[in-house]
mmCIF file of C-alpha atoms in Angstrom:
data_model
loop_
_atom_site.group_PDB
_atom_site.id
_atom_site.type_symbol
_atom_site.label_atom_id
_atom_site.label_comp_id
_atom_site.label_asym_id
_atom_site.label_seq_id
_atom_site.Cartn_x
_atom_site.Cartn_y
_atom_site.Cartn_z
ATOM 1 C CA ALA E 1 0.000 0.000 0.000
ATOM 2 C CA GLN E 2 1.170 3.514 -0.696
ATOM 3 C CA THR E 3 0.761 6.442 1.667
ATOM 4 C CA VAL E 4 1.038 10.217 1.508
ATOM 5 C CA THR E 5 1.531 12.354 4.601
ATOM 6 C CA GLN E 6 1.098 16.090 4.914
ATOM 7 C CA SER E 7 2.132 17.092 8.415
ATOM 8 C CA GLN E 8 1.015 20.722 8.267
ATOM 9 C CA PRO E 9 -2.767 21.052 8.618
ATOM 10 C CA GLU E 10 -2.517 24.825 8.180
ATOM 11 C CA MET E 11 0.101 27.336 7.055
ATOM 12 C CA SER E 12 0.010 31.118 6.957
ATOM 13 C CA VAL E 13 2.167 33.472 4.876
ATOM 14 C CA GLN E 14 2.294 37.178 4.179
ATOM 15 C CA GLU E 15 1.390 38.302 0.702
ATOM 16 C CA ALA E 16 4.478 38.459 -1.561
ATOM 17 C CA GLU E 17 6.462 36.157 0.721
ATOM 18 C CA THR E 18 7.561 32.581 0.071
ATOM 19 C CA VAL E 19 6.041 29.514 1.710
ATOM 20 C CA THR E 20 6.918 25.815 1.577
ATOM 21 C CA LEU E 21 4.388 23.033 2.047
ATOM 22 C CA SER E 22 5.695 19.637 3.121
ATOM 23 C CA CYS E 23 4.799 16.179 1.872
ATOM 24 C CA THR E 24 6.294 12.761 2.475
ATOM 25 C CA TYR E 25 5.244 9.559 0.799
ATOM 26 C CA ASP E 26 5.856 5.860 0.765
ATOM 27 C CA THR E 27 5.578 3.405 -2.091
ATOM 28 C CA SER E 28 7.206 0.132 -3.027
ATOM 29 C CA GLU E 29 7.066 1.016 -6.720
ATOM 30 C CA SER E 30 10.140 2.279 -8.497
ATOM 31 C CA ASP E 31 8.186 4.247 -11.091
ATOM 32 C CA TYR E 32 5.706 6.816 -9.910
ATOM 33 C CA TYR E 33 4.492 10.383 -10.309
ATOM 34 C CA LEU E 34 3.888 12.996 -7.644
ATOM 35 C CA PHE E 35 1.427 15.850 -7.858
ATOM 36 C CA TRP E 36 0.301 18.934 -6.018
ATOM 37 C CA TYR E 37 -3.357 19.888 -6.420
ATOM 38 C CA LYS E 38 -4.984 23.102 -5.250
ATOM 39 C CA GLN E 39 -8.567 23.232 -3.998
ATOM 40 C CA PRO E 40 -9.899 26.782 -3.567
ATOM 41 C CA PRO E 41 -13.239 27.513 -1.872
ATOM 42 C CA SER E 42 -14.932 26.790 -5.201
ATOM 43 C CA ARG E 43 -13.930 23.151 -4.389
ATOM 44 C CA GLN E 44 -12.514 22.538 -7.875
ATOM 45 C CA MET E 45 -9.374 20.364 -7.835
ATOM 46 C CA ILE E 46 -6.736 22.160 -9.885
ATOM 47 C CA LEU E 47 -3.434 20.608 -10.907
ATOM 48 C CA VAL E 48 -0.556 22.805 -9.755
ATOM 49 C CA ILE E 49 2.525 20.803 -10.652
ATOM 50 C CA ARG E 50 3.702 17.269 -11.311
ATOM 51 C CA GLN E 51 7.018 15.460 -10.915
ATOM 52 C CA GLU E 52 8.142 12.258 -12.576
ATOM 53 C CA ALA E 53 10.118 10.119 -10.142
ATOM 54 C CA TYR E 54 12.663 9.174 -12.775
ATOM 55 C CA LYS E 55 13.590 12.806 -13.353
ATOM 56 C CA GLN E 56 16.234 14.308 -11.107
ATOM 57 C CA GLN E 57 15.409 17.869 -12.068
ATOM 58 C CA ASN E 58 12.811 19.529 -9.876
ATOM 59 C CA ALA E 59 9.642 20.623 -11.658
ATOM 60 C CA THR E 60 8.801 24.319 -11.903
ATOM 61 C CA GLU E 61 5.638 26.096 -13.011
ATOM 62 C CA ASN E 62 5.917 29.870 -12.809
ATOM 63 C CA ARG E 63 5.839 30.756 -9.071
ATOM 64 C CA PHE E 64 5.458 27.120 -8.040
ATOM 65 C CA SER E 65 8.378 24.738 -7.674
ATOM 66 C CA VAL E 66 9.052 21.488 -5.926
ATOM 67 C CA ASN E 67 11.924 20.053 -3.939
ATOM 68 C CA PHE E 68 11.900 16.358 -4.772
ATOM 69 C CA GLN E 69 14.152 14.262 -2.531
ATOM 70 C CA LYS E 70 13.695 10.718 -3.790
ATOM 71 C CA ALA E 71 15.861 8.956 -1.213
ATOM 72 C CA ALA E 72 14.079 10.726 1.617
ATOM 73 C CA LYS E 73 10.677 10.256 -0.087
ATOM 74 C CA SER E 74 9.987 13.924 0.323
ATOM 75 C CA PHE E 75 8.119 16.205 -2.095
ATOM 76 C CA SER E 76 7.669 19.779 -0.895
ATOM 77 C CA LEU E 77 5.958 22.622 -2.748
ATOM 78 C CA LYS E 78 7.404 26.124 -2.715
ATOM 79 C CA ILE E 79 5.203 29.069 -3.601
ATOM 80 C CA SER E 80 7.112 32.252 -4.319
ATOM 81 C CA ASP E 81 5.654 35.765 -4.265
ATOM 82 C CA SER E 82 2.457 34.506 -2.604
ATOM 83 C CA GLN E 83 -0.750 36.064 -3.873
ATOM 84 C CA LEU E 84 -4.193 36.290 -2.328
ATOM 85 C CA GLY E 85 -5.460 33.932 -5.020
ATOM 86 C CA ASP E 86 -3.125 31.234 -3.742
ATOM 87 C CA ALA E 87 -5.271 30.794 -0.625
ATOM 88 C CA ALA E 88 -6.652 27.263 -0.785
ATOM 89 C CA MET E 89 -6.276 23.695 0.393
ATOM 90 C CA TYR E 90 -3.239 22.039 -1.144
ATOM 91 C CA PHE E 91 -3.113 18.298 -1.600
ATOM 92 C CA CYS E 92 -0.067 16.183 -2.318
ATOM 93 C CA ALA E 93 -0.836 13.046 -4.341
ATOM 94 C CA LEU E 94 1.014 9.967 -5.536
ATOM 95 C CA CYS E 95 0.329 7.781 -8.567
ATOM 96 C CA SER E 96 2.219 4.554 -9.100
ATOM 97 C CA GLY E 97 1.800 1.128 -10.621
ATOM 98 C CA GLY E 98 0.723 2.544 -13.954
ATOM 99 C CA GLY E 99 -2.158 4.349 -12.336
ATOM 100 C CA ALA E 100 -3.924 1.109 -11.407
ATOM 101 C CA ASP E 101 -4.786 2.390 -7.943
ATOM 102 C CA GLY E 102 -5.641 5.916 -8.950
ATOM 103 C CA LEU E 103 -4.184 8.737 -6.923
ATOM 104 C CA THR E 104 -3.372 8.448 -3.221
ATOM 105 C CA PHE E 105 -3.876 11.792 -1.508
ATOM 106 C CA GLY E 106 -2.576 13.370 1.662
ATOM 107 C CA LYS E 107 -5.022 15.056 4.008
ATOM 108 C CA GLY E 108 -4.173 18.495 2.766
ATOM 109 C CA THR E 109 -2.684 21.757 4.013
ATOM 110 C CA HIS E 110 -4.850 24.837 4.364
ATOM 111 C CA LEU E 111 -2.840 27.816 3.106
ATOM 112 C CA ILE E 112 -3.802 31.254 4.389
ATOM 113 C CA ILE E 113 -2.450 34.378 2.701
ATOM 114 C CA GLN E 114 -2.216 37.408 4.990
ATOM 115 C CA PRO E 115 -2.621 40.718 3.115
ATOM 116 C CA ASP H 1 -17.197 24.663 -21.823
ATOM 117 C CA ALA H 2 -15.679 22.556 -19.050
ATOM 118 C CA ASP H 3 -13.783 19.445 -20.134
ATOM 119 C CA VAL H 4 -15.153 17.327 -17.277
ATOM 120 C CA THR H 5 -18.707 17.923 -16.113
ATOM 121 C CA GLN H 6 -20.651 16.427 -13.249
ATOM 122 C CA THR H 7 -24.390 16.403 -12.628
ATOM 123 C CA PRO H 8 -25.954 17.253 -10.326
ATOM 124 C CA ARG H 9 -23.673 19.752 -8.568
ATOM 125 C CA ASN H 10 -25.611 19.471 -5.343
ATOM 126 C CA ARG H 11 -28.092 16.867 -4.148
ATOM 127 C CA ILE H 12 -29.998 16.263 -0.946
ATOM 128 C CA THR H 13 -31.659 12.903 -0.538
ATOM 129 C CA LYS H 14 -33.074 10.615 2.117
ATOM 130 C CA THR H 15 -31.772 7.398 3.588
ATOM 131 C CA GLY H 16 -32.637 4.382 1.439
ATOM 132 C CA LYS H 17 -33.056 6.282 -1.818
ATOM 133 C CA ARG H 18 -31.199 5.320 -4.988
ATOM 134 C CA ILE H 19 -28.978 8.059 -6.320
ATOM 135 C CA MET H 20 -26.999 8.359 -9.541
ATOM 136 C CA LEU H 21 -24.197 10.837 -10.096
ATOM 137 C CA GLU H 22 -23.131 11.396 -13.666
ATOM 138 C CA CYS H 23 -19.836 12.389 -15.222
ATOM 139 C CA SER H 24 -19.120 13.364 -18.804
ATOM 140 C CA GLN H 25 -15.889 14.408 -20.445
ATOM 141 C CA THR H 26 -14.888 15.953 -23.732
ATOM 142 C CA LYS H 27 -11.155 15.442 -23.262
ATOM 143 C CA GLY H 28 -11.152 12.167 -25.188
ATOM 144 C CA HIS H 29 -9.472 10.382 -22.297
ATOM 145 C CA ASP H 30 -9.817 6.648 -21.885
ATOM 146 C CA ARG H 31 -9.512 6.485 -18.110
ATOM 147 C CA MET H 32 -12.141 7.686 -15.668
ATOM 148 C CA TYR H 33 -12.319 7.677 -11.878
ATOM 149 C CA TRP H 34 -14.700 8.385 -9.015
ATOM 150 C CA TYR H 35 -13.388 9.775 -5.742
ATOM 151 C CA ARG H 36 -14.965 10.755 -2.476
ATOM 152 C CA GLN H 37 -13.805 13.618 -0.224
ATOM 153 C CA ASP H 38 -14.732 13.860 3.441
ATOM 154 C CA PRO H 39 -13.890 16.846 5.692
ATOM 155 C CA GLY H 40 -10.326 16.676 6.969
ATOM 156 C CA LEU H 41 -9.408 13.937 4.543
ATOM 157 C CA GLY H 42 -7.967 13.834 1.091
ATOM 158 C CA LEU H 43 -9.773 12.197 -1.788
ATOM 159 C CA ARG H 44 -10.267 8.447 -1.724
ATOM 160 C CA LEU H 45 -10.808 6.256 -4.765
ATOM 161 C CA ILE H 46 -14.184 4.528 -5.141
ATOM 162 C CA TYR H 47 -14.036 2.994 -8.637
ATOM 163 C CA TYR H 48 -12.056 3.413 -11.810
ATOM 164 C CA SER H 49 -12.352 2.396 -15.429
ATOM 165 C CA PHE H 50 -9.552 2.181 -17.950
ATOM 166 C CA ASP H 51 -11.911 1.675 -20.893
ATOM 167 C CA VAL H 52 -15.562 0.907 -21.578
ATOM 168 C CA LYS H 53 -15.191 -2.804 -20.802
ATOM 169 C CA ASP H 54 -12.938 -2.362 -17.784
ATOM 170 C CA ILE H 55 -14.313 -1.571 -14.305
ATOM 171 C CA ASN H 56 -12.269 -1.850 -11.114
ATOM 172 C CA LYS H 57 -12.935 -1.355 -7.439
ATOM 173 C CA GLY H 58 -10.999 1.232 -5.534
ATOM 174 C CA GLU H 59 -10.238 1.637 -1.862
ATOM 175 C CA ILE H 60 -13.825 2.291 -0.716
ATOM 176 C CA SER H 61 -16.225 0.655 -3.184
ATOM 177 C CA ASP H 62 -18.674 -0.866 -0.689
ATOM 178 C CA GLY H 63 -22.149 0.641 -1.093
ATOM 179 C CA TYR H 64 -21.399 1.990 -4.578
ATOM 180 C CA SER H 65 -21.672 0.754 -8.146
ATOM 181 C CA VAL H 66 -20.630 2.272 -11.467
ATOM 182 C CA SER H 67 -21.477 2.120 -15.128
ATOM 183 C CA ARG H 68 -19.286 3.134 -18.062
ATOM 184 C CA GLN H 69 -21.888 3.843 -20.706
ATOM 185 C CA ALA H 70 -19.421 5.161 -23.246
ATOM 186 C CA GLN H 71 -15.855 6.366 -23.363
ATOM 187 C CA ALA H 72 -17.062 9.817 -22.345
ATOM 188 C CA LYS H 73 -19.546 8.840 -19.621
ATOM 189 C CA PHE H 74 -19.036 7.256 -16.218
ATOM 190 C CA SER H 75 -21.841 7.106 -13.652
ATOM 191 C CA LEU H 76 -21.711 6.393 -9.933
ATOM 192 C CA SER H 77 -24.718 4.908 -8.155
ATOM 193 C CA LEU H 78 -25.648 4.615 -4.519
ATOM 194 C CA GLU H 79 -28.206 1.810 -4.485
ATOM 195 C CA SER H 80 -29.519 2.624 -1.006
ATOM 196 C CA ALA H 81 -28.045 5.843 0.316
ATOM 197 C CA ILE H 82 -27.027 6.121 3.969
ATOM 198 C CA PRO H 83 -26.014 9.219 5.970
ATOM 199 C CA ASN H 84 -22.309 8.340 6.113
ATOM 200 C CA GLN H 85 -22.225 8.623 2.330
ATOM 201 C CA THR H 86 -22.677 12.349 2.749
ATOM 202 C CA ALA H 87 -19.570 13.753 1.055
ATOM 203 C CA LEU H 88 -18.143 15.616 -1.912
ATOM 204 C CA TYR H 89 -17.800 13.357 -4.949
ATOM 205 C CA PHE H 90 -15.331 13.971 -7.757
ATOM 206 C CA CYS H 91 -15.006 12.461 -11.179
ATOM 207 C CA ALA H 92 -11.602 12.535 -12.847
ATOM 208 C CA THR H 93 -10.195 11.561 -16.225
ATOM 209 C CA SER H 94 -6.753 10.772 -17.540
ATOM 210 C CA GLU H 95 -4.940 9.524 -20.560
ATOM 211 C CA ARG H 96 -1.988 7.264 -20.358
ATOM 212 C CA ASP H 97 1.198 9.125 -21.084
ATOM 213 C CA ARG H 98 4.089 7.728 -22.992
ATOM 214 C CA GLY H 99 5.489 7.278 -19.511
ATOM 215 C CA LEU H 100 4.217 4.837 -16.943
ATOM 216 C CA THR H 101 1.558 6.919 -15.237
ATOM 217 C CA ASP H 102 -0.854 9.683 -16.050
ATOM 218 C CA THR H 103 -2.183 13.017 -14.931
ATOM 219 C CA GLN H 104 -5.754 13.224 -13.696
ATOM 220 C CA TYR H 105 -8.110 16.133 -14.387
ATOM 221 C CA PHE H 106 -11.059 16.645 -12.117
ATOM 222 C CA GLY H 107 -14.662 17.675 -12.557
ATOM 223 C CA PRO H 108 -16.219 20.383 -10.361
ATOM 224 C CA GLY H 109 -17.552 17.928 -7.788
ATOM 225 C CA THR H 110 -21.010 16.927 -6.540
ATOM 226 C CA ARG H 111 -21.973 17.689 -2.967
ATOM 227 C CA LEU H 112 -24.262 14.908 -1.756
ATOM 228 C CA THR H 113 -26.176 15.080 1.506
ATOM 229 C CA VAL H 114 -28.030 12.023 2.792
ATOM 230 C CA LEU H 115 -30.547 12.793 5.521
#
């Protein structure tokens, strides 16, 4: 069985500052993908960024980047220049085994942006 | 128009009633999924389908059934709804990458309340 753990139920950051959300995972598979999804109050699940486990280079999407530490099974999300629109629940998710078990999600981190 | 649509968006029903939640997609993806989200938890997989003739149980399939009517349509049924099935339900779709796993795109969700 695979697991995803997000140890920060809630984080707060000042607008324009940088924040890092933590995620650790466990899987017995050697090939897998990791994702961060954002869920704003509208409840829509929005893909933020994805990382292929076989790639050493950390993924980046505009202000969003990850720190993927494969040996430590750690996958943190860094949000630079935080904006009010970044306020949301953020979920870390793992997909392995060719997607046969769907996505395994963490419990989420509620990100608050202080103006 | 949205690529993945769910109907209804909100539903209130009574214990023992049969309920069907519908999902349609215009992304042309072959894989479709149903997830459930409870407060304080991430999403959990109920059922998934890799093509029209392929249906698989997920982590929490008890009390649910599905039907893949076409490549673009995947319905979730609660044969006899009970209050602990009150939750937010998401449909997702994906297409297998050239790599080993895929990226899932979510519908807007259906909020179901069972009284």
